[in-house]
CSV table of C-alpha atoms and ligand atoms in Angstrom, one decimal:
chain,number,residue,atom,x,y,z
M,1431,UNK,CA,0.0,0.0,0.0
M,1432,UNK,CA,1.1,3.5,-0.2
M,1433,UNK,CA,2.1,5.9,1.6
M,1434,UNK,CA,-1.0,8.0,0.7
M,1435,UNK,CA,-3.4,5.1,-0.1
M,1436,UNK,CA,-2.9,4.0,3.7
M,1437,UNK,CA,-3.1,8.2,4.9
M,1438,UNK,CA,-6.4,8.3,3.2
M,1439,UNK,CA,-7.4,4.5,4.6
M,1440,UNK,CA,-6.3,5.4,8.4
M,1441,UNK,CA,-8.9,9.0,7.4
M,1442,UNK,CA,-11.8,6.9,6.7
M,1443,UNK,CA,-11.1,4.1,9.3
M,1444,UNK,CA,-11.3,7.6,12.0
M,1445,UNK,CA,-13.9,9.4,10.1
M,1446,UNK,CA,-16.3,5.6,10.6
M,1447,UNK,CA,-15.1,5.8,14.2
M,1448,UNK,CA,-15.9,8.9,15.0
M,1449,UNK,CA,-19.3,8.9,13.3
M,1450,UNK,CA,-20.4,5.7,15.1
M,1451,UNK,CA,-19.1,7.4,18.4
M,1452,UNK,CA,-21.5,10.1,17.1
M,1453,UNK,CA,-24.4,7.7,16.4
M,1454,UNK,CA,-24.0,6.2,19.9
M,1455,UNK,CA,-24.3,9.5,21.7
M,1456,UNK,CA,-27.2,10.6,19.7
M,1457,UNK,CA,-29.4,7.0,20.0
M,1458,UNK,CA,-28.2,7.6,23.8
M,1459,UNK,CA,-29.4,11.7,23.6
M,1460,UNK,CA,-33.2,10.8,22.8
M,1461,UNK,CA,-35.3,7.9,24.1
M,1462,UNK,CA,-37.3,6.0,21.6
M,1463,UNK,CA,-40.1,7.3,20.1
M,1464,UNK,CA,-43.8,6.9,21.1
M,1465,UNK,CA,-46.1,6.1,17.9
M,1466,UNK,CA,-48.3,8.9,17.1
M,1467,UNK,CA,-45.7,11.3,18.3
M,1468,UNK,CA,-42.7,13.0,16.0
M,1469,UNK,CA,-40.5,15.7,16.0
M,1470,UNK,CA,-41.7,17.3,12.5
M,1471,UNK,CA,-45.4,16.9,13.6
M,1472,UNK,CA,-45.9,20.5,12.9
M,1473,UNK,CA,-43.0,21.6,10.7
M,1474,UNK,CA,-44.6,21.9,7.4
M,1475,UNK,CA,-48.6,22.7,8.6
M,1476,UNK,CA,-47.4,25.4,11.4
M,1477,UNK,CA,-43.9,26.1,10.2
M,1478,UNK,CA,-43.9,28.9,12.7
M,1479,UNK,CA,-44.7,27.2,15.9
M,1480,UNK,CA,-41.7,26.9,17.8
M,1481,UNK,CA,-39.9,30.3,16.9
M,1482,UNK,CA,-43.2,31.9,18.1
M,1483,UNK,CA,-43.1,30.2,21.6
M,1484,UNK,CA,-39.5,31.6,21.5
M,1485,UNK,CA,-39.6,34.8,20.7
M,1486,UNK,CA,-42.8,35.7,23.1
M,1487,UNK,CA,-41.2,33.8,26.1
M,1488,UNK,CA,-38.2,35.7,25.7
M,1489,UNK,CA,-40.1,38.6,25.8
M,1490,UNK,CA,-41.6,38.0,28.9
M,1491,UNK,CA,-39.0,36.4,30.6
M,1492,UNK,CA,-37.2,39.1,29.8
M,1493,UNK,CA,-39.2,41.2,32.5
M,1494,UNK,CA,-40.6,38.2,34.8
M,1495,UNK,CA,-38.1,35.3,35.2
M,1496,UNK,CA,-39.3,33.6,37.3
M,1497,UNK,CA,-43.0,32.6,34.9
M,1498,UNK,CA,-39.7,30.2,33.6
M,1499,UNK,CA,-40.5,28.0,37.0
M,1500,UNK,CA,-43.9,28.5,36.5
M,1501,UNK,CA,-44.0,27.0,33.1
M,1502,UNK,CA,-41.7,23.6,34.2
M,1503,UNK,CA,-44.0,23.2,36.8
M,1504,UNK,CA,-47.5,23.3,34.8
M,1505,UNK,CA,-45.7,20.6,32.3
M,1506,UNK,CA,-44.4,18.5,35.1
M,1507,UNK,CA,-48.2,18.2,36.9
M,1508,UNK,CA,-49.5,17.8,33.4
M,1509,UNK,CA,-48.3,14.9,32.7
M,1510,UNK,CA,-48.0,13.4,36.1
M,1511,UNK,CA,-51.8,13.1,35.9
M,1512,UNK,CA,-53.8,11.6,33.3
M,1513,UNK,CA,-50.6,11.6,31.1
M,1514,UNK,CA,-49.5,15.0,29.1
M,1515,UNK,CA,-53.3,15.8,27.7
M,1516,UNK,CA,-53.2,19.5,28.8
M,1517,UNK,CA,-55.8,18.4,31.6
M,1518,UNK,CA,-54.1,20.5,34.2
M,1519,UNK,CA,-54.9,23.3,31.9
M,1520,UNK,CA,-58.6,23.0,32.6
M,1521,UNK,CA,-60.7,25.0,34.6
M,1522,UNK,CA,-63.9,24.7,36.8
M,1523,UNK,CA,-65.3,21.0,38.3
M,1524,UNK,CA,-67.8,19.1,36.9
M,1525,UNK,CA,-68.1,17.0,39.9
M,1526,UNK,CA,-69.0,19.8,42.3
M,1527,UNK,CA,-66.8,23.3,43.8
M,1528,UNK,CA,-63.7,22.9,44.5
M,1529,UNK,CA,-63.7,19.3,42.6
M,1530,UNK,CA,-61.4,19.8,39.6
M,1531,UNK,CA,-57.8,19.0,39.0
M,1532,UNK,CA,-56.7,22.3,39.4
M,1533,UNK,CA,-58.4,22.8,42.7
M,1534,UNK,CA,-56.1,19.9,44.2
M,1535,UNK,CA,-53.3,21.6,47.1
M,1536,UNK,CA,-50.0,20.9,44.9
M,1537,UNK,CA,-51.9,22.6,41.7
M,1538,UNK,CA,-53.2,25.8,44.1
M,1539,UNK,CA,-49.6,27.4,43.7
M,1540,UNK,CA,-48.8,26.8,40.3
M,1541,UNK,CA,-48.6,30.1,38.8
M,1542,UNK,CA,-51.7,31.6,37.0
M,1543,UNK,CA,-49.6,33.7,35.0
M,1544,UNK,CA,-47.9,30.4,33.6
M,1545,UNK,CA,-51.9,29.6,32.4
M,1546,UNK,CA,-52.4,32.9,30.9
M,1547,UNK,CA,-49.1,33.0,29.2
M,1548,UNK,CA,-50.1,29.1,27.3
M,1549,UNK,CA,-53.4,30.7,26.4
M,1550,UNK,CA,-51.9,33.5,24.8
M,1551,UNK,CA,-49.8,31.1,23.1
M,1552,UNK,CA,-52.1,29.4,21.8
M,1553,UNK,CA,-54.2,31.7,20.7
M,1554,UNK,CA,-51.1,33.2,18.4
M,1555,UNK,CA,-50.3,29.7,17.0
M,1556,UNK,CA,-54.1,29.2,16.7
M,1557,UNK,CA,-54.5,32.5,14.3
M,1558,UNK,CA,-51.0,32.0,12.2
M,1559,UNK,CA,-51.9,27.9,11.5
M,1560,UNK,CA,-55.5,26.7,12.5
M,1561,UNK,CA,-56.8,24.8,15.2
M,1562,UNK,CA,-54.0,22.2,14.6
M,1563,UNK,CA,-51.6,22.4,17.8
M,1564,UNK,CA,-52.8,21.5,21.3
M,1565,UNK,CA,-52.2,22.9,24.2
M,1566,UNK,CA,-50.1,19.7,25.9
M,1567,UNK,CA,-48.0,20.3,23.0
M,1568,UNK,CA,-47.8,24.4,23.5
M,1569,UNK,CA,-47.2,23.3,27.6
M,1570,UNK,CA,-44.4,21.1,26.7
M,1571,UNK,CA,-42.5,23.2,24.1
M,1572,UNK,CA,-43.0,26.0,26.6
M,1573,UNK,CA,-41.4,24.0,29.5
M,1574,UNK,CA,-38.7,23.7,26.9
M,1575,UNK,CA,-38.2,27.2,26.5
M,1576,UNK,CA,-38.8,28.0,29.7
M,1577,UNK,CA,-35.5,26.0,30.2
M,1578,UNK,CA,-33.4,27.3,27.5
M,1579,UNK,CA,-34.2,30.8,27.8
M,1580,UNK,CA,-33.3,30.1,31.8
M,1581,UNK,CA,-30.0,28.9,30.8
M,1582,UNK,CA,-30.5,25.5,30.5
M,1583,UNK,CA,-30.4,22.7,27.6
M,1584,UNK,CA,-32.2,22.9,24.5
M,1585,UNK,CA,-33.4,19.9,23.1
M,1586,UNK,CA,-36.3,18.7,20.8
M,1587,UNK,CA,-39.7,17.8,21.6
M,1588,UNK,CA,-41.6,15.0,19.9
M,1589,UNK,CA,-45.5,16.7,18.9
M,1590,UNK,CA,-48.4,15.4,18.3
M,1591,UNK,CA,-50.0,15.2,22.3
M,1592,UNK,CA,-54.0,15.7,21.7
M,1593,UNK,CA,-55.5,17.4,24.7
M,1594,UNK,CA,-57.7,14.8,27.1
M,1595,UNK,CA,-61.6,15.8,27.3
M,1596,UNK,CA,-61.4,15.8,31.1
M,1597,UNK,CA,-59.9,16.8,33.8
M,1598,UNK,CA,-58.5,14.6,37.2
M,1599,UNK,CA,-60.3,14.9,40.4
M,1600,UNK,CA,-58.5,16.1,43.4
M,1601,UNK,CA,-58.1,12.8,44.9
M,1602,UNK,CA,-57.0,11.0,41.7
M,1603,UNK,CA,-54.7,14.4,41.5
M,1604,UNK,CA,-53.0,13.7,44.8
M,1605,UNK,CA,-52.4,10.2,44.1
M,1606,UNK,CA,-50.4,11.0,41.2
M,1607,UNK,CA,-48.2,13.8,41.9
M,1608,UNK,CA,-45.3,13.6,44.6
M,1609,UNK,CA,-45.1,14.5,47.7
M,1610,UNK,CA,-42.7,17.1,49.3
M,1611,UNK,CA,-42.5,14.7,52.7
M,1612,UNK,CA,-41.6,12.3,50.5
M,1613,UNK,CA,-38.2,10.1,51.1
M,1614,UNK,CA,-36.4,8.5,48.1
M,1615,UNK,CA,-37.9,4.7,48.3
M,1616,UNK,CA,-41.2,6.3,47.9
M,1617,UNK,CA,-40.1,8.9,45.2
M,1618,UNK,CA,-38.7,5.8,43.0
M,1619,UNK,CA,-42.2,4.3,43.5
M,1620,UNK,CA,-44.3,7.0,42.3
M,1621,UNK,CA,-41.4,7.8,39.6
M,1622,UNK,CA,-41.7,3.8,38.7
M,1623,UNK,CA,-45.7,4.3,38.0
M,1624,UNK,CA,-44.7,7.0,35.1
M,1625,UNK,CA,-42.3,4.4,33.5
M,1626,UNK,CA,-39.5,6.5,35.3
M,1627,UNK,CA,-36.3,5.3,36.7
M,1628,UNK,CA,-34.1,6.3,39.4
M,1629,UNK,CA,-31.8,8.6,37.1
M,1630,UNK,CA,-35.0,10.2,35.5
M,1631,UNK,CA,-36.3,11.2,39.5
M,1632,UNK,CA,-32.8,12.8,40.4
M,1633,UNK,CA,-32.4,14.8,36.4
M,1634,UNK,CA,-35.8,16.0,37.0
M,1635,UNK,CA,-35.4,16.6,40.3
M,1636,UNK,CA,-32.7,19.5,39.0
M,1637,UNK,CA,-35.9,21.5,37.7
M,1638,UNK,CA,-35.7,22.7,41.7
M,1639,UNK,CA,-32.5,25.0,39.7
M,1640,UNK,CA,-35.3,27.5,39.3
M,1641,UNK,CA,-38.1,28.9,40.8
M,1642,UNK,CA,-39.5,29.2,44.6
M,1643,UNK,CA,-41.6,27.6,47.4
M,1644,UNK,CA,-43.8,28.5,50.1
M,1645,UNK,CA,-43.4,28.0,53.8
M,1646,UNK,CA,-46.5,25.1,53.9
M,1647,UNK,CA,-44.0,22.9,51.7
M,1648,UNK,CA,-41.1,22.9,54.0
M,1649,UNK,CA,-42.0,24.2,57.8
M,1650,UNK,CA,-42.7,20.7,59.2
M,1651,UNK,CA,-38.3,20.7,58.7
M,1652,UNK,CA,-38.5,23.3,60.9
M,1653,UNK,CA,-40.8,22.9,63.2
M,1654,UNK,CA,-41.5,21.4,66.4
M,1655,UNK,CA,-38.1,20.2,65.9
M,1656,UNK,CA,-35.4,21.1,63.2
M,1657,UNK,CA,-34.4,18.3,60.4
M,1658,UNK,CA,-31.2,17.9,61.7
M,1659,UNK,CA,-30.1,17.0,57.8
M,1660,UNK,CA,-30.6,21.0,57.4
M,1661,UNK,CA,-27.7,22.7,57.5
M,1662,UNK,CA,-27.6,25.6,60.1
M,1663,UNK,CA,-27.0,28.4,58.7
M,1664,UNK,CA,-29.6,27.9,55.7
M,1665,UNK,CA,-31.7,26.8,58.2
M,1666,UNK,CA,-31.7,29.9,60.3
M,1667,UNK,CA,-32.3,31.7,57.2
M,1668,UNK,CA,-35.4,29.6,56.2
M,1669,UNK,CA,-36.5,30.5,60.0
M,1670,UNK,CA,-36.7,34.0,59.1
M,1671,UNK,CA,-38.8,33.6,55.8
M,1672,UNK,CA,-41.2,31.4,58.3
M,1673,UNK,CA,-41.4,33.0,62.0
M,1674,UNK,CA,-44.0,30.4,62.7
M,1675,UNK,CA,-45.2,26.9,61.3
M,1676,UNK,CA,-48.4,29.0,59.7
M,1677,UNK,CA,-46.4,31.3,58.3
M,1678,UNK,CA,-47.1,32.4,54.5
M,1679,UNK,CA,-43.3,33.3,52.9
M,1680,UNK,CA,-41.7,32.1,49.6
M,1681,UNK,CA,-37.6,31.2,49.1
M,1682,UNK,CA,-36.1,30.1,46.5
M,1683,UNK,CA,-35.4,26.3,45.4
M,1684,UNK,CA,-32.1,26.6,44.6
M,1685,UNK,CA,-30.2,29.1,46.8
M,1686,UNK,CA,-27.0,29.4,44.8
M,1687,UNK,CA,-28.0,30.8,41.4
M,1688,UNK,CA,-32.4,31.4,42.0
M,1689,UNK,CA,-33.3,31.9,38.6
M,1690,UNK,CA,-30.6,30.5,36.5
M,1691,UNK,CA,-31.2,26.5,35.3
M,1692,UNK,CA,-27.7,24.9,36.2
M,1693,UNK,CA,-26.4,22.7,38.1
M,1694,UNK,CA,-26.3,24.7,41.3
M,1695,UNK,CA,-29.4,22.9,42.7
M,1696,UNK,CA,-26.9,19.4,43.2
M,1697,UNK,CA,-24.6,21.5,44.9
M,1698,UNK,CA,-27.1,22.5,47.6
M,1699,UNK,CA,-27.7,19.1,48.4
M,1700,UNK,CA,-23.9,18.0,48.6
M,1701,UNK,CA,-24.1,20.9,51.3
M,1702,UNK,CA,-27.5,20.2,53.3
M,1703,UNK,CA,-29.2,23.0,51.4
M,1704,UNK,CA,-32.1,21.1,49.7
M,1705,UNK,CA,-35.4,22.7,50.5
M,1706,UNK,CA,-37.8,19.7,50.6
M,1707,UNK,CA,-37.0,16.6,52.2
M,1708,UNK,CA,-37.7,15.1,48.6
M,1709,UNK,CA,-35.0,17.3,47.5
M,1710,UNK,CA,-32.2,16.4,50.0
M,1711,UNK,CA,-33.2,12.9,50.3
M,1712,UNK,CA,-31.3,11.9,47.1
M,1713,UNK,CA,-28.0,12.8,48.8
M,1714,UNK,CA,-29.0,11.1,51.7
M,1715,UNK,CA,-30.2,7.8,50.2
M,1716,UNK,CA,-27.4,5.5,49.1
M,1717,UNK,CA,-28.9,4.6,45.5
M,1718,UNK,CA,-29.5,8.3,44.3
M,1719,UNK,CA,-26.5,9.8,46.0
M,1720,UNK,CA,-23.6,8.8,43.4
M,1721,UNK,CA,-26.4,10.5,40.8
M,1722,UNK,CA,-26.4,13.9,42.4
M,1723,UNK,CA,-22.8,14.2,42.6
M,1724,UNK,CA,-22.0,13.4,39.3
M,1725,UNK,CA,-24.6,16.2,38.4
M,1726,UNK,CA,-22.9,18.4,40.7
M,1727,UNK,CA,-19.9,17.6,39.4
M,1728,UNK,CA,-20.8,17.8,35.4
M,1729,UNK,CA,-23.1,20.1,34.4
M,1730,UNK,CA,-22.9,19.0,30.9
M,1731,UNK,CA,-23.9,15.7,32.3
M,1732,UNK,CA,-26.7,16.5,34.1
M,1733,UNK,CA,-28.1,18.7,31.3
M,1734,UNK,CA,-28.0,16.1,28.4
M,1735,UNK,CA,-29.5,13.4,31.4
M,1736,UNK,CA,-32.2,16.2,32.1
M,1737,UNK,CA,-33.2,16.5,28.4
M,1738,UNK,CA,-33.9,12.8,28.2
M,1739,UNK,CA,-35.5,12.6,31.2
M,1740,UNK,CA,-38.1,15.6,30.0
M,1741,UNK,CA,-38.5,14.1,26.3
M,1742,UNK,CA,-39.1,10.6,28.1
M,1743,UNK,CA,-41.9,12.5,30.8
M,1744,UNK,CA,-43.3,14.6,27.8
M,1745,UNK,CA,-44.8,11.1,26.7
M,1746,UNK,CA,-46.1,9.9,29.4
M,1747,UNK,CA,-49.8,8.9,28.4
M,1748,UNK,CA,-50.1,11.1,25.5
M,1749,UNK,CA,-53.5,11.1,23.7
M,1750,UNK,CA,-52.5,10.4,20.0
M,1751,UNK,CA,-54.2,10.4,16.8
M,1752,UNK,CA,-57.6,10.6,16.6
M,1753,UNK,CA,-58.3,10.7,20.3
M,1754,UNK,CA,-59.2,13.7,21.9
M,1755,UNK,CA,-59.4,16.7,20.2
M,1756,UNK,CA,-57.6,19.7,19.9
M,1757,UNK,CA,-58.7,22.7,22.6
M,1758,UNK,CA,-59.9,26.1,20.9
M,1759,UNK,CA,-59.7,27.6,24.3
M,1760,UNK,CA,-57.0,25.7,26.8
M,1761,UNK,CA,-59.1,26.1,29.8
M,1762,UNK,CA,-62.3,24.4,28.9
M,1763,UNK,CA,-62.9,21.1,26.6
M,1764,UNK,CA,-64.3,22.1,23.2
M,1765,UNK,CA,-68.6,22.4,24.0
M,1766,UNK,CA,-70.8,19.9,21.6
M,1767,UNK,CA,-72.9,23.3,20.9
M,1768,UNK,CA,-69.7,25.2,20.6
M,1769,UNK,CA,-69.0,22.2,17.3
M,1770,UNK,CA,-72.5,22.5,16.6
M,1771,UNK,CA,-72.1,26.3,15.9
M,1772,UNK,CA,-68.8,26.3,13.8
M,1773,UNK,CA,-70.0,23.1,11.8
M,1774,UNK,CA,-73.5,25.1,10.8
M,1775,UNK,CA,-71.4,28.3,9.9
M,1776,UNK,CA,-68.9,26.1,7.7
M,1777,UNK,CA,-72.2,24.7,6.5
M,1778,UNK,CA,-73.8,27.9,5.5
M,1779,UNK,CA,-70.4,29.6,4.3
M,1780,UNK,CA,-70.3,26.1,2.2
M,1781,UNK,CA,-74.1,26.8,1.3
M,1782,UNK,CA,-73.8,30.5,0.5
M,1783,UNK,CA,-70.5,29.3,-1.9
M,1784,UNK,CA,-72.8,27.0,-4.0
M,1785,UNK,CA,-75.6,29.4,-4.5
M,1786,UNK,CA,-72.8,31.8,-5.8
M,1787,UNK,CA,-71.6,29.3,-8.0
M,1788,UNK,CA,-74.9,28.3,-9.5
M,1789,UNK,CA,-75.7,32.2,-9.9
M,1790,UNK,CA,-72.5,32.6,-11.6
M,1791,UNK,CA,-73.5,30.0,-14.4
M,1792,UNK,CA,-76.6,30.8,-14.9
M,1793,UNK,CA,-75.5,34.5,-14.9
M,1794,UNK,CA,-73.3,33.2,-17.7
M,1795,UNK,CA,-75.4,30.9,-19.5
M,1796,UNK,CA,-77.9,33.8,-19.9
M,1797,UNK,CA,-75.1,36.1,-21.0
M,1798,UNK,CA,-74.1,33.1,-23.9
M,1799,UNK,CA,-78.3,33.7,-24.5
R,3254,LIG,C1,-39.6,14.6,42.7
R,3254,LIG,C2,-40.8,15.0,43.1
R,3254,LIG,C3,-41.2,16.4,43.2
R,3254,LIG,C4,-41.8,17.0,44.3
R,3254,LIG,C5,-42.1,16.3,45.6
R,3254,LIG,C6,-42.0,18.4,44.0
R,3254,LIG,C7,-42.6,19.3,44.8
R,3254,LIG,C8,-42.6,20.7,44.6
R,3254,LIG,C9,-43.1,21.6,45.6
R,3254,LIG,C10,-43.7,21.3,47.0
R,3254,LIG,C11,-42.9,22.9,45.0
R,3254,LIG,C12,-43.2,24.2,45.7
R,3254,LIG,C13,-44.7,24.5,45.8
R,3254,LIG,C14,-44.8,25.7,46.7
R,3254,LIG,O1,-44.6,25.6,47.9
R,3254,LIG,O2,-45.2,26.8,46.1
R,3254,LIG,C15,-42.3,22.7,43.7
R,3254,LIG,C16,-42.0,23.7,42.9
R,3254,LIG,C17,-41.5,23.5,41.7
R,3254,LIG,N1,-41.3,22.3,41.0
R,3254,LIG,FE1,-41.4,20.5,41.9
R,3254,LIG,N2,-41.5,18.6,42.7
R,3254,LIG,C18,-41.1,17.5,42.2
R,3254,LIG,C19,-40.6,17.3,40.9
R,3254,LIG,C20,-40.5,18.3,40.0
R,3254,LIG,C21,-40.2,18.0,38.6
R,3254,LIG,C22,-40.0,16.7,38.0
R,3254,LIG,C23,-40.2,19.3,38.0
R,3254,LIG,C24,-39.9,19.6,36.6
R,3254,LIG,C25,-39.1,18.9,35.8
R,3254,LIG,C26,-40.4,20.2,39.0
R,3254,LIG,C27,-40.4,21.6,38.8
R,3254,LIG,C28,-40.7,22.5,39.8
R,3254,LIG,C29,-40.6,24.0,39.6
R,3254,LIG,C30,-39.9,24.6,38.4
R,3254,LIG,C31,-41.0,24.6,40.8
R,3254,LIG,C32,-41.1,26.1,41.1
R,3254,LIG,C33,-42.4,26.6,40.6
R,3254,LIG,C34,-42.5,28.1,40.7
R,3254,LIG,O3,-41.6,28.8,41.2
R,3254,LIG,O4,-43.6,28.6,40.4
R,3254,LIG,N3,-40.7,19.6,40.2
R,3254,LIG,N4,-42.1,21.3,43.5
């Protein structure tokens, strides 16, 4: 062989190398697929979907940050109940006041600008391309950007999600989402129900990088007796923003870097700074331990692990295909008399456009005459 016949043979051998090295990390970037989900659901009938999400969330993040949090948090209890079908989205209780999904104690402080801000959303997408998008797949691609535009990872998001016709009830709501008192055997348990493992629970975990909670979600670590897992100083601090165990402040999840999505949130629990017990239980339990401090460690790691993790939540339960339907308004299902009306005015617009026809050839007819 020659000298340049083997130069150019060693070139290819590497170039095959490093492309199946890229292969591997890409199959390992993105779980598999659900069916009636894809990436380029949307990208030739609404072209402009996912640069409109972007440019108005970085519009109003760009004044109120912390909507980011708001947004992750909306997606997460989305599709922790009933699957992502935009059911968290839905106001009002058929079963009776207070009855509905959103009237269950974990949804009472998710933030009703994060609602406003989807419906807005949709209602952009809605005029530029139809009736075509749902909202689950507006609340997911917002949770995305809500991420990026925070600092964290971009990645893609399979579309396709239909929204669900109904809406949980508050006991079935409960049930499904996880508890703040939680410890990690149970977290893996309700994590395990969603087809989650034990390295989804801690990557998701680190969307606690951003956003706030109130004193009801962590004062029983303070009171009658302090968690002695909290470490003092933060503790003290956590004392002030609650004076008393009915107190009514907020505090940041992550007190390192509040509103930026890194990988600061891992630190605080190498240091005894996690804010729920369900937070600083992963560096106290032996099987999720090794997991936060390879996040703290790599944030690079912990991003392209938190990306999966989201893509793989995103699917849980989705409503595909021809179930469902597709929400004209993201707080209430689409009314029978609501399909009633738009189908007679299609009907009559339909109606009105043969009677034009007609007159037009007799019109002409009578002109030939
Ligand atoms: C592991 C189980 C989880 C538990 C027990 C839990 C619990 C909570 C609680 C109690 C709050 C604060 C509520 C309040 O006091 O106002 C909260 C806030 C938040 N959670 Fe979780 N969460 C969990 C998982 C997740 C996941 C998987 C995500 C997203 C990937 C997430 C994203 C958020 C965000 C962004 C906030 C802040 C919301 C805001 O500032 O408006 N959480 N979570």
């Amino acid at each position: 062989m020659t000298s340049s016949a083997s130069f150019f043979s060693l070139l290819l051998l590497s170039s095959l190398l490093f492309d199946s090295h890229l292969s591997l990390t890409s199959a390992q970037a993105t779980p598999p697929l659900l069916a009636g989900l894809s990436y380029e659901f949307h990208s030739t009938n609404c072209p402009s979907l996912e640069t409109t999400i972007r440019d108005y969330l970085r519009e109003i993040l760009s004044s109120d940050t912390g909507v980011a949090a708001g947004l992750l948090r909306v997606h997460f209890h989305d599709c922790f109940v009933q699957g992502c079908d935009g059911s968290v989205l839905l106001a009002g209780s058929a079963s009776g006041p207070g009855q509905g999904e959103q009237q269950a104690p974990p949804n009472l402080t998710l933030r009703a600008r994060a609602f406003v801000i989807i419906e807005e959303l949709r209602n952009r997408i809605h005029r530029a391309c139809g009736a075509i998008v749902s909202c689950s797949d507006i609340a997911a691609l917002s949770a995305r950007d809500a991420v990026f535009l925070s600092g964290g990872p971009d990645y893609r998001v399979p579309l396709g999600r239909r929204d669900g016709l109904s809406f949980a009830t508050v006991n079935a709501t409960l049930a499904n989402l996880p508890f703040f008192g939680s410890r990690v055997p149970q977290l893996i348990t309700d994590f395990a129900a969603k087809n989650l493992d034990v390295n989804d629970l801690v990557a998701l975990s680190g969307g606690h990088t951003i956003g706030r909670g109130n004193c009801g979600s962590f004062v029983g670590r303070l009171y009658p007796t302090r968690d002695p897992t909290l470490e003092t100083t933060f503790a003290d601090n956590l004392t002030r923003v609650c004076p008393t165990n009915t107190s009514s402040g907020v505090t940041p999840l992550d007190v390192r870097t509040p509103n930026n999505f890194d990988n600061q949130y891992y630190v605080d629990l190498l240091n005894r700074q996690g804010l729920f017990t369900s937070d600083q239980d992963l560096f106290t339990d032996n099987t999720t331990a090794p997991i936060v401090t390879s996040f703290a460690n790599n944030q690079t790691l912990f991003f392209e692990r938190f990306a999966f993790s989201m893509i793989k939540m995103g699917m849980i339960n989705v409503t595909t295909g021809t179930q469902g339907e597709i929400r004209t308004n993201c707080s209430a299902r689409n009314a029978a008399s609501t399909t009633y009306l738009t189908t007679d005015v299609d009907q009559q617009g339909k109606n009105a456009g043969i009677l034009r026809l007609f007159d037009n050839v007799v019109e002409g007819l009578f002109g030939y005459i």
